Short mmCIF file of C-alpha atoms and ligand atoms in Angstrom, two decimals:
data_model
loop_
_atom_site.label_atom_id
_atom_site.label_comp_id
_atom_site.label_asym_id
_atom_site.label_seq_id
_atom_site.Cartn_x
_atom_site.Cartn_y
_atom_site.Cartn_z
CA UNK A 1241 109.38 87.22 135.01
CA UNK A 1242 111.37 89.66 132.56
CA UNK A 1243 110.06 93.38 132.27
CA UNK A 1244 108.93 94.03 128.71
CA UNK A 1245 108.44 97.61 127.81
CA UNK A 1246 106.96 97.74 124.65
CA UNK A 1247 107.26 101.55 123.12
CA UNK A 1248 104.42 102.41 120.73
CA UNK A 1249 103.08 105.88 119.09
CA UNK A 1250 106.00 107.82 118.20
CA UNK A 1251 106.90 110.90 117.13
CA UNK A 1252 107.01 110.15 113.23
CA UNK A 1253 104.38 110.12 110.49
CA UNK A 1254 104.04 106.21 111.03
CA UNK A 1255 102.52 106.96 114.72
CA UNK A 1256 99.44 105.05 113.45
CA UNK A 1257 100.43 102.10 111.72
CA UNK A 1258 103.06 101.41 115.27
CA UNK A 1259 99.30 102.12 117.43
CA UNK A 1260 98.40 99.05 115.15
CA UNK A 1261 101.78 96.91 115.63
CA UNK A 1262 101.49 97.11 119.08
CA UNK A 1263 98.24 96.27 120.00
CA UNK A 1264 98.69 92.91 117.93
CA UNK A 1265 102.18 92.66 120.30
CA UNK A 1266 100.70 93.29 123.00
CA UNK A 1267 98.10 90.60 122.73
CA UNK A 1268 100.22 87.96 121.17
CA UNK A 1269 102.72 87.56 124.35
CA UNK A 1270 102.60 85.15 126.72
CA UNK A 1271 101.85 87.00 129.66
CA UNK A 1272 102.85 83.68 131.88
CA UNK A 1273 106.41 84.45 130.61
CA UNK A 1274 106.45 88.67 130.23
CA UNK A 1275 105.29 91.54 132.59
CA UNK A 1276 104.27 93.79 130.09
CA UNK A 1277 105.07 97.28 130.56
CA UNK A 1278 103.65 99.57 127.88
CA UNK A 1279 104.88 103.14 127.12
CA UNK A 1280 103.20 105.23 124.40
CA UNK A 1281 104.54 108.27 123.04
CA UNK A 1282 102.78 110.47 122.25
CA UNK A 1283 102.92 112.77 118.18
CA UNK A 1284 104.37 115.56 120.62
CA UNK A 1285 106.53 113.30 121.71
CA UNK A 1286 105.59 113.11 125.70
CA UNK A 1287 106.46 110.03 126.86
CA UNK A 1288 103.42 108.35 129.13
CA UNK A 1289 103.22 105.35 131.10
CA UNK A 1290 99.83 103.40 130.60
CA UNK A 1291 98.55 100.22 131.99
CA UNK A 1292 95.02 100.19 130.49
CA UNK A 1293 93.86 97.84 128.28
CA UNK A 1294 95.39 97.09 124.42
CA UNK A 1295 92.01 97.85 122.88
CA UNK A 1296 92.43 101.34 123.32
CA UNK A 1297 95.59 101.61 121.78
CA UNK A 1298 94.75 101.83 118.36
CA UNK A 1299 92.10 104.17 118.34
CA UNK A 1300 94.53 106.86 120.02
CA UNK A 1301 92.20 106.64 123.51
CA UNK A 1302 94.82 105.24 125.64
CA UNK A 1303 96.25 108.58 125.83
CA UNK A 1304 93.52 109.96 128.39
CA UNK A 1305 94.20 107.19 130.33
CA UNK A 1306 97.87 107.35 130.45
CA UNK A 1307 99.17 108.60 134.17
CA UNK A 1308 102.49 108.74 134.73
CA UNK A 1309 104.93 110.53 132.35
CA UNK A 1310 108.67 109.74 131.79
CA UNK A 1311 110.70 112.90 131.90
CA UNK A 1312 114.90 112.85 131.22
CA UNK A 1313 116.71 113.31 134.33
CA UNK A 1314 120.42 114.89 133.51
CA UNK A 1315 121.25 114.62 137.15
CA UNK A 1316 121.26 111.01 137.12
CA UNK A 1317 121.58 110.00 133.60
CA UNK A 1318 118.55 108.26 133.26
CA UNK A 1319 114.91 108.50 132.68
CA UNK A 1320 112.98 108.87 135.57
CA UNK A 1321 109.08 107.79 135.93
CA UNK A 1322 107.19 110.88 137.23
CA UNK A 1323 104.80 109.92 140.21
CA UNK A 1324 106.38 106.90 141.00
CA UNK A 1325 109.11 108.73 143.32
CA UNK A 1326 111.81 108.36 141.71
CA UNK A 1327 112.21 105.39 139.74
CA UNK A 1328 113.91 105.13 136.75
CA UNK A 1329 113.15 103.21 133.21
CA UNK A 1330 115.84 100.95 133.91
CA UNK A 1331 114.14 99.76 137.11
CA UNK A 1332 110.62 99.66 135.52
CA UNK A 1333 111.59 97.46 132.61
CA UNK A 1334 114.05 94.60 131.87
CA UNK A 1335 114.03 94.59 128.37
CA UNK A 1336 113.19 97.09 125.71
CA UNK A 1337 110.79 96.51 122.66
CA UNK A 1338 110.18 99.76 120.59
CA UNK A 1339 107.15 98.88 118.00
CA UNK A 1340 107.65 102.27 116.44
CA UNK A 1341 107.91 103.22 112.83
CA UNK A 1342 109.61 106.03 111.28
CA UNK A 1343 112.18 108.97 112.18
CA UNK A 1344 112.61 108.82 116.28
CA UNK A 1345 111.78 104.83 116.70
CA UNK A 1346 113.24 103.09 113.67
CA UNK A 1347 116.26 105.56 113.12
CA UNK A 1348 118.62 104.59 116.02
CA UNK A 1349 117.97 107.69 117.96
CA UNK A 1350 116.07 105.68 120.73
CA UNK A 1351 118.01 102.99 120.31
CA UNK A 1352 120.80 105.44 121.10
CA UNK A 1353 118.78 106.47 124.56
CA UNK A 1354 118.49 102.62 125.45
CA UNK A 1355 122.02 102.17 125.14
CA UNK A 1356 122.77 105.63 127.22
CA UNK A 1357 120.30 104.06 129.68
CA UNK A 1358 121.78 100.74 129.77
CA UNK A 1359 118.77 99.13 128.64
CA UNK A 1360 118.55 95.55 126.36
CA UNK A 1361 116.42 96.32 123.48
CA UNK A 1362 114.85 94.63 120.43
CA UNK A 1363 116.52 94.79 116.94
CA UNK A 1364 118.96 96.25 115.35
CA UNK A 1365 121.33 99.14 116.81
CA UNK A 1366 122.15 102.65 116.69
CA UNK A 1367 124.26 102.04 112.85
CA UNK A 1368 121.93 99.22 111.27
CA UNK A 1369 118.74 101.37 112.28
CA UNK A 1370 120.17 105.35 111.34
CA UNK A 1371 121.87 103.44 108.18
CA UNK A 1372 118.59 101.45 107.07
CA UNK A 1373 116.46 104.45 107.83
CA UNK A 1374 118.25 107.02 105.62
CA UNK A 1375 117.62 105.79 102.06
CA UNK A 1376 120.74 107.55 100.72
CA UNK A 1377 123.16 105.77 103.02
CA UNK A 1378 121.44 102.75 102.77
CA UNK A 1379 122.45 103.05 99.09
CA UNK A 1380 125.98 104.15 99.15
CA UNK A 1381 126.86 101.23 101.13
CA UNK A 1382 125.10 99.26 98.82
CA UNK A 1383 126.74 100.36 96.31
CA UNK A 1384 130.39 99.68 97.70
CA UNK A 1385 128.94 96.43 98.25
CA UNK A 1386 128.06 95.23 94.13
CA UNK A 1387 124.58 95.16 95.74
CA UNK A 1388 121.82 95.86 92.32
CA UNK A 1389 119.82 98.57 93.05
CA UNK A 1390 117.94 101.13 90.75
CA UNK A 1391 119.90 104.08 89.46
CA UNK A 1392 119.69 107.31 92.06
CA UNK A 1393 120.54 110.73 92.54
CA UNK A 1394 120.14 112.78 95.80
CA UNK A 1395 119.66 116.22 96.61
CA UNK A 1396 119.96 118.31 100.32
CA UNK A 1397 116.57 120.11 100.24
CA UNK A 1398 118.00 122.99 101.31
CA UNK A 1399 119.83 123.45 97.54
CA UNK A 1400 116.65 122.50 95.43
CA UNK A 1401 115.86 126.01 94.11
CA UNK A 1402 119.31 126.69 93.10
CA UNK A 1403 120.03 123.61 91.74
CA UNK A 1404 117.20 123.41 89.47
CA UNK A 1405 119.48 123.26 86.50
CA UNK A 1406 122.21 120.77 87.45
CA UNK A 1407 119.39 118.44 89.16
CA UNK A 1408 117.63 118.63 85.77
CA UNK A 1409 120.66 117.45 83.84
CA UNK A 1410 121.63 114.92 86.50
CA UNK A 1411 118.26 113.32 85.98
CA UNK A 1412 118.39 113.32 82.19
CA UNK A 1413 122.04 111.89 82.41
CA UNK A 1414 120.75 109.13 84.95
CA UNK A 1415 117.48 108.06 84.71
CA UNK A 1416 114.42 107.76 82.01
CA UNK A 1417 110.97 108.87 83.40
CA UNK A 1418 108.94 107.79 85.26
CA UNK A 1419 110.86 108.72 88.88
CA UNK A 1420 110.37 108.15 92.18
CA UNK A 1421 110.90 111.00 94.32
CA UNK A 1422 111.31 110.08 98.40
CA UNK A 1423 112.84 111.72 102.03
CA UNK A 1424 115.39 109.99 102.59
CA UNK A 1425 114.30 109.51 105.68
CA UNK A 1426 110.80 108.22 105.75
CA UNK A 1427 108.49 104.86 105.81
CA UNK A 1428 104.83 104.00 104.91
CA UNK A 1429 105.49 105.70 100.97
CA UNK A 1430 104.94 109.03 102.89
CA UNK A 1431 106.51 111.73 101.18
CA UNK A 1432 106.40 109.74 98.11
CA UNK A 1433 105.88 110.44 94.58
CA UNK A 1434 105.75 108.69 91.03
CA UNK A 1435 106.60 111.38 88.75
CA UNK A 1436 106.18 110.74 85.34
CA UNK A 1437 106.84 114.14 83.33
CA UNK A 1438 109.04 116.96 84.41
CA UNK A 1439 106.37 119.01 84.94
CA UNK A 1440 105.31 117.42 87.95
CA UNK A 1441 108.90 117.34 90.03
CA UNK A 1442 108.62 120.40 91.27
CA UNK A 1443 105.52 118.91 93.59
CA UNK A 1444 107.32 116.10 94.14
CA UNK A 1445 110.48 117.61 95.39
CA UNK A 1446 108.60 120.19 97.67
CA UNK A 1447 106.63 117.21 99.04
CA UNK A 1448 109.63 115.41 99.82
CA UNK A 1449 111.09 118.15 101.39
CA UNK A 1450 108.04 118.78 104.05
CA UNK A 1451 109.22 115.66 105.40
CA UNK A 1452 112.96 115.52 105.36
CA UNK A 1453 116.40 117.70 104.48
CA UNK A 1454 117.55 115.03 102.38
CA UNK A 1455 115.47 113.66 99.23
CA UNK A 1456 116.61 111.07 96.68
CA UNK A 1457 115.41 110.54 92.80
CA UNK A 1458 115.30 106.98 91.74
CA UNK A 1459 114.79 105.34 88.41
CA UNK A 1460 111.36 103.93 88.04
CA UNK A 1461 110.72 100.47 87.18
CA UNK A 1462 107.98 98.23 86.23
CA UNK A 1463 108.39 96.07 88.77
CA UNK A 1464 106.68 93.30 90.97
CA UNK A 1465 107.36 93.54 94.66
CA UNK A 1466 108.94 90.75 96.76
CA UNK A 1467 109.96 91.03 100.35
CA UNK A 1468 111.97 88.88 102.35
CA UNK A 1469 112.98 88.58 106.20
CA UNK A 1470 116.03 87.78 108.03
CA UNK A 1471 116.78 86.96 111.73
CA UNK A 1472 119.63 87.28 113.72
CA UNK A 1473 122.63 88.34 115.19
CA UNK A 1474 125.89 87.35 113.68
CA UNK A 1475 123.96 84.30 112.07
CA UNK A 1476 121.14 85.87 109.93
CA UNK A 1477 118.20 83.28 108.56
CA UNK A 1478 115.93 83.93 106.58
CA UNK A 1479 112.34 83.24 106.08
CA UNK A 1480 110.29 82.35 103.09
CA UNK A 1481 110.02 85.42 99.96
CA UNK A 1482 106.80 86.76 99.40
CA UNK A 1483 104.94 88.92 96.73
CA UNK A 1484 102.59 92.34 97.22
CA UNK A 1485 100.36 92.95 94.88
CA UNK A 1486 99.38 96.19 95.36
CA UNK A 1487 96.09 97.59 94.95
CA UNK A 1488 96.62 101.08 93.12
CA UNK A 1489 99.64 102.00 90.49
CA UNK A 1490 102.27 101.20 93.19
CA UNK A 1491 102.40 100.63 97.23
CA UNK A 1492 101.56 103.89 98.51
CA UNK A 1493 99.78 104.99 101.45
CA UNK A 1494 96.75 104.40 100.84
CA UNK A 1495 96.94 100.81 99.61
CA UNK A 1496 98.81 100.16 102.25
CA UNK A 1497 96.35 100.73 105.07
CA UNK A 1498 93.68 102.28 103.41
CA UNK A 1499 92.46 99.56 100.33
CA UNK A 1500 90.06 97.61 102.61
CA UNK A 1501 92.15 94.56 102.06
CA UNK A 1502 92.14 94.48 98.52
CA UNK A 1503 96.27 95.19 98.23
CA UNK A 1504 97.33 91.46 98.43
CA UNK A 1505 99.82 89.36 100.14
CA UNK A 1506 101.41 86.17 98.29
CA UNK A 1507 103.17 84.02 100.11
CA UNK A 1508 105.28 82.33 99.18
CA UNK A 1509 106.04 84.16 96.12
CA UNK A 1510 105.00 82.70 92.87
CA UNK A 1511 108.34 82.85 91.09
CA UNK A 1512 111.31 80.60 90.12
CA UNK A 1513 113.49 78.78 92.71
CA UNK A 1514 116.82 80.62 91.26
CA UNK A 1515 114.90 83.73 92.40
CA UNK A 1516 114.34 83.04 95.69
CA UNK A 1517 117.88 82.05 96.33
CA UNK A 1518 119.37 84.92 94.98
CA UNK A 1519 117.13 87.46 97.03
CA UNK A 1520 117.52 85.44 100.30
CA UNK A 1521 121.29 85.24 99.52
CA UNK A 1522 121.34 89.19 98.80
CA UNK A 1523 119.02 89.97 101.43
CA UNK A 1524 121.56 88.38 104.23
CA UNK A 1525 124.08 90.44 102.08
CA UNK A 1526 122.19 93.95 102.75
CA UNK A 1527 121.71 93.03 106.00
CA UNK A 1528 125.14 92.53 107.36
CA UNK A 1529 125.99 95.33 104.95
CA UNK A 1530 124.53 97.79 107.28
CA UNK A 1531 125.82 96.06 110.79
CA UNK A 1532 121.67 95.13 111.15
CA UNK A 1533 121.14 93.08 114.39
CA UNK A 1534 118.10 90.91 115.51
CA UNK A 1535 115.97 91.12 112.80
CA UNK A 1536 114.66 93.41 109.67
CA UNK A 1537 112.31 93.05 106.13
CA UNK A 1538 114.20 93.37 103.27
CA UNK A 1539 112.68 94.70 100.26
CA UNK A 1540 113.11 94.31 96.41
CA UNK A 1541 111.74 95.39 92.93
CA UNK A 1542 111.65 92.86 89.82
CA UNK A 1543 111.36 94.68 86.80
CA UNK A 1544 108.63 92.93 84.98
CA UNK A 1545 110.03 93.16 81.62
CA UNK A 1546 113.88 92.07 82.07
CA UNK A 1547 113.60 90.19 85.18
CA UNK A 1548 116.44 92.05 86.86
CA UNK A 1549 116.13 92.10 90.59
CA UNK A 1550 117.09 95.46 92.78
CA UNK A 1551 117.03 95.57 96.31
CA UNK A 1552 114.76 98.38 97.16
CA UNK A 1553 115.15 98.73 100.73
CA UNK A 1554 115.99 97.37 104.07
CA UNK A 1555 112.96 98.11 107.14
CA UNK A 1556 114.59 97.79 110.57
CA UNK A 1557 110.98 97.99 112.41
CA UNK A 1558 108.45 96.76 109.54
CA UNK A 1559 104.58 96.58 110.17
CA UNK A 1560 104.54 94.15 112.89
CA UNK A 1561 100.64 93.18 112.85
CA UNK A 1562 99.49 89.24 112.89
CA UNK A 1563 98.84 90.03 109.07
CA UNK A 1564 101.58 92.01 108.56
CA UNK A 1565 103.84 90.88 106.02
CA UNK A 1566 107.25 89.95 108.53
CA UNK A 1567 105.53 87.83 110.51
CA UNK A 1568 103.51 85.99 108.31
CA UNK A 1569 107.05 85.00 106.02
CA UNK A 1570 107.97 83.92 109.43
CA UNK A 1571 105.02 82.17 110.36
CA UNK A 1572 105.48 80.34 106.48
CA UNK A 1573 108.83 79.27 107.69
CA UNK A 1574 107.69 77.63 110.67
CA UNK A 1575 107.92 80.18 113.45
CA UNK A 1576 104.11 81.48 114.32
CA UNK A 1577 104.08 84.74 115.72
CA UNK A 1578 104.09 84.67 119.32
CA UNK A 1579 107.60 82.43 118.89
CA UNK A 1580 108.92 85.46 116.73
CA UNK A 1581 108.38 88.07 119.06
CA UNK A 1582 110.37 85.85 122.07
CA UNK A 1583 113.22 85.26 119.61
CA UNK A 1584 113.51 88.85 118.87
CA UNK A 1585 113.80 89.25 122.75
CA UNK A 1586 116.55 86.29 123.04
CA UNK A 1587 118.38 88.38 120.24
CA UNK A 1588 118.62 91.67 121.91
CA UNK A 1589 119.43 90.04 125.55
CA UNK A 1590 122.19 87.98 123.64
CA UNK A 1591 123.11 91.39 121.77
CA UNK A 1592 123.28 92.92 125.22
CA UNK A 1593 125.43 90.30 127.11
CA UNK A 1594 127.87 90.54 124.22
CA UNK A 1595 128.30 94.23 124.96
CA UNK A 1596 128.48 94.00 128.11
CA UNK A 1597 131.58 91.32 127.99
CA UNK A 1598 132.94 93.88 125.33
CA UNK A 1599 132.49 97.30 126.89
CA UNK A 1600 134.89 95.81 129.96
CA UNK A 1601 137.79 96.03 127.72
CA UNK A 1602 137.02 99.67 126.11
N1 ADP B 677 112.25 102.86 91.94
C1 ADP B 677 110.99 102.44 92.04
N2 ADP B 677 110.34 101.89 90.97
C2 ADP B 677 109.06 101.47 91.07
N3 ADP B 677 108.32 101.56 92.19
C3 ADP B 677 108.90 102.11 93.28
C4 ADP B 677 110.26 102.56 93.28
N4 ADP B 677 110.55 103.05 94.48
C5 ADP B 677 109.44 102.92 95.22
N5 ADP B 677 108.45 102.37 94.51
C6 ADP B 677 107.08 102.10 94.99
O1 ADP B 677 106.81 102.91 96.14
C7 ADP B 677 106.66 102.09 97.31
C8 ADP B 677 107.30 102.76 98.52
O2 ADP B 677 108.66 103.01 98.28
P1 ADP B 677 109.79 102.63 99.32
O3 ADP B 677 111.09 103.01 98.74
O4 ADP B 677 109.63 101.21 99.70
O5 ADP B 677 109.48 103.62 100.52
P2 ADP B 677 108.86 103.40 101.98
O6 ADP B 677 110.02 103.44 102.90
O7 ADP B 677 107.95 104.56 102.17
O8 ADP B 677 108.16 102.07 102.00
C9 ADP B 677 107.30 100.77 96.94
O9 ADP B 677 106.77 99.73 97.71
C10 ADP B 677 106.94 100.68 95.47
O10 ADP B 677 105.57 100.33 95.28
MG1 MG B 678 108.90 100.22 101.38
#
């Protein structure tokens, strides 16, 4: 039986919505084929190894029941599990799943660790996930690609006050209000602003900046959402398109997990055939675009009036509940949940072996 560890919490902002990912992971394997290992991290970021039961995942009281803790060991070049004497993270678990959202899950910096570690993982790598998670580079290899996307301008935080004037005229040069002001690097609309007069940037941008060094300003559009999701390695499919209809103004925070259900889900999408095609066909574009690997939700913005599609964004780890958008395009395609989770496992053992037959000629 393969060793899944399945990584959950997580240092970022989106520790919450990954406590709800997981638990619906968690109790969608088939424990016949998996061992399941399960390793939450904690805000702090203390790693903890817990075997009690999924229920107390999401409400956050796993974490008094958590024993042993994994600490770094630079001797060795590994993670080692404390009170277990000795053992290391490669010899607890086969296989890696992180169900982690956000800066320090989604962002290729554990990603990074599994491949220090020699671990198989799920999804995409250290480039497709540091690429997709910074908005900014997601766009500027976009843009070298002809990919549509909305107009943009960036800004390092750490110049906002003294660039008050040039960002001002780079705006008015660019883009019409309303704006959207975002971190770069940042998921779940946190950080996020609709700015519709100048007066309000200033809020915006300071916002922005409690979460990241890097911030980008993006055109506004009257738009309808539609999502799409691709799977796999060097051949990507993808599943069916699908429409949010968000309860508030746009998809913020709130309507996202907070809206009691009343933000919707359509799917399939109810628009034309032609549409479909060319966001499927552009999706698969994005995603080899950015080297992505496994699988990823890829995200785009009609603009109600003209029609125009822009791709909005690529999510390397989107919300991964049973009624979570991903695997419900999935399940409309034919492949019910529990199916997708094992084929995101083949794809990160075949990702592995590949390396592996690789990394003897480097
Ligand atoms: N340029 C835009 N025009 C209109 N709405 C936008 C734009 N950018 C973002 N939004 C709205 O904000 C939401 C979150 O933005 P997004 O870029 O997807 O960030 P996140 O990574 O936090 O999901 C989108 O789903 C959409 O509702
Ligand atoms: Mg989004």
């Amino acid at each position: 039986m393969m060793k899944l560890g399945i990584f959950f919490g997580g240092r970022s902002g989106e520790h919450e919505v990954s406590l709800m990912s997981a638990t619906s992971v968690i109790n969608a394997i088939d424990k016949e084929k998996y061992e399941i290992v399960t390793i939450g991290i904690t805000k702090e970021g203390k790693w903890l190894l817990y075997d009690g039961p999924a229920e107390h995942i999401e409400d956050g009281s796993w974490q008094e029941e958590a024993e042993a803790a994994l600490a770094a060991d630079p001797e060795k070049y590994t993670i080692t599990v404390l009170g277990t004497g000795g053992k290391s993270l490669r010899e607890l678990i086969d296989f890696a799943l992180p169900v982690l959202h956000g800066p320090y899950g989604e962002d290729g910096t554990i990603q990074g660790l599994f491949e220090m570690v020699d671990i198989p993982y799920g999804g995409c790598d250290v480039i497709g996930s540091a690429l997709a998670m910074d908005k900014i580079a997601a766009k500027h290899v976009f843009s070298v690609m002809g990919i549509r996307q909305v107009p943009y301008v960036w800004i390092d935080s750490e110049d906002v006050p003294g660039l008050h004037g040039w960002l001002r005229r780079k705006i008015e040069e660019r883009l019409t209000w309303p704006i959207f002001v975002k971190p770069a690097n940042m998921g779940s609309s946190v950080g996020l602003s609709r700015v519709a007069e100048e007066k309000d940037l200033c809020p915006a941008l300071e916002l922005a900046a409690k979460y990241d060094r890097r911030i980008i300003i993006e055109q506004g559009v009257n738009c309808r959402e539609l999502e799409t999701a691709v799977l796999g390695n060097h051949v990507a499919k993808v599943g069916a398109v699908g429409e949010i209809i968000p309860s508030n103004e746009y998809y913020d925070y709130s309507s996202k997990y907070c809206d009691g259900g009343k933000t919707r889900l359509c799917i399939p999408a109810d628009i034309t055939e032609e549409q479909k095609k060319e966001i499927r066909a552009t999706a698969v574009q994005a995603y080899k675009a950015l080297d992505c690997k496994g699988y990823a939700r890829v995200d785009f913005l009609m603009d109600k009036d003209t029609g125009e599609i822009y791709l909005n964004e690529i999510n390397t780890i989107p919300g991964f509940t049973r009624y979570s958008m991903f695997p419900l395009l999935w399940a409309e395609a034919g492949l019910p949940y529990p199916k997708l989770i094992e084929r995101i496992i083949e794809l990160g053992m075949e990702r592995y072996r590949m390396k592996c037959r690789q990394s003897v000629n480097r």
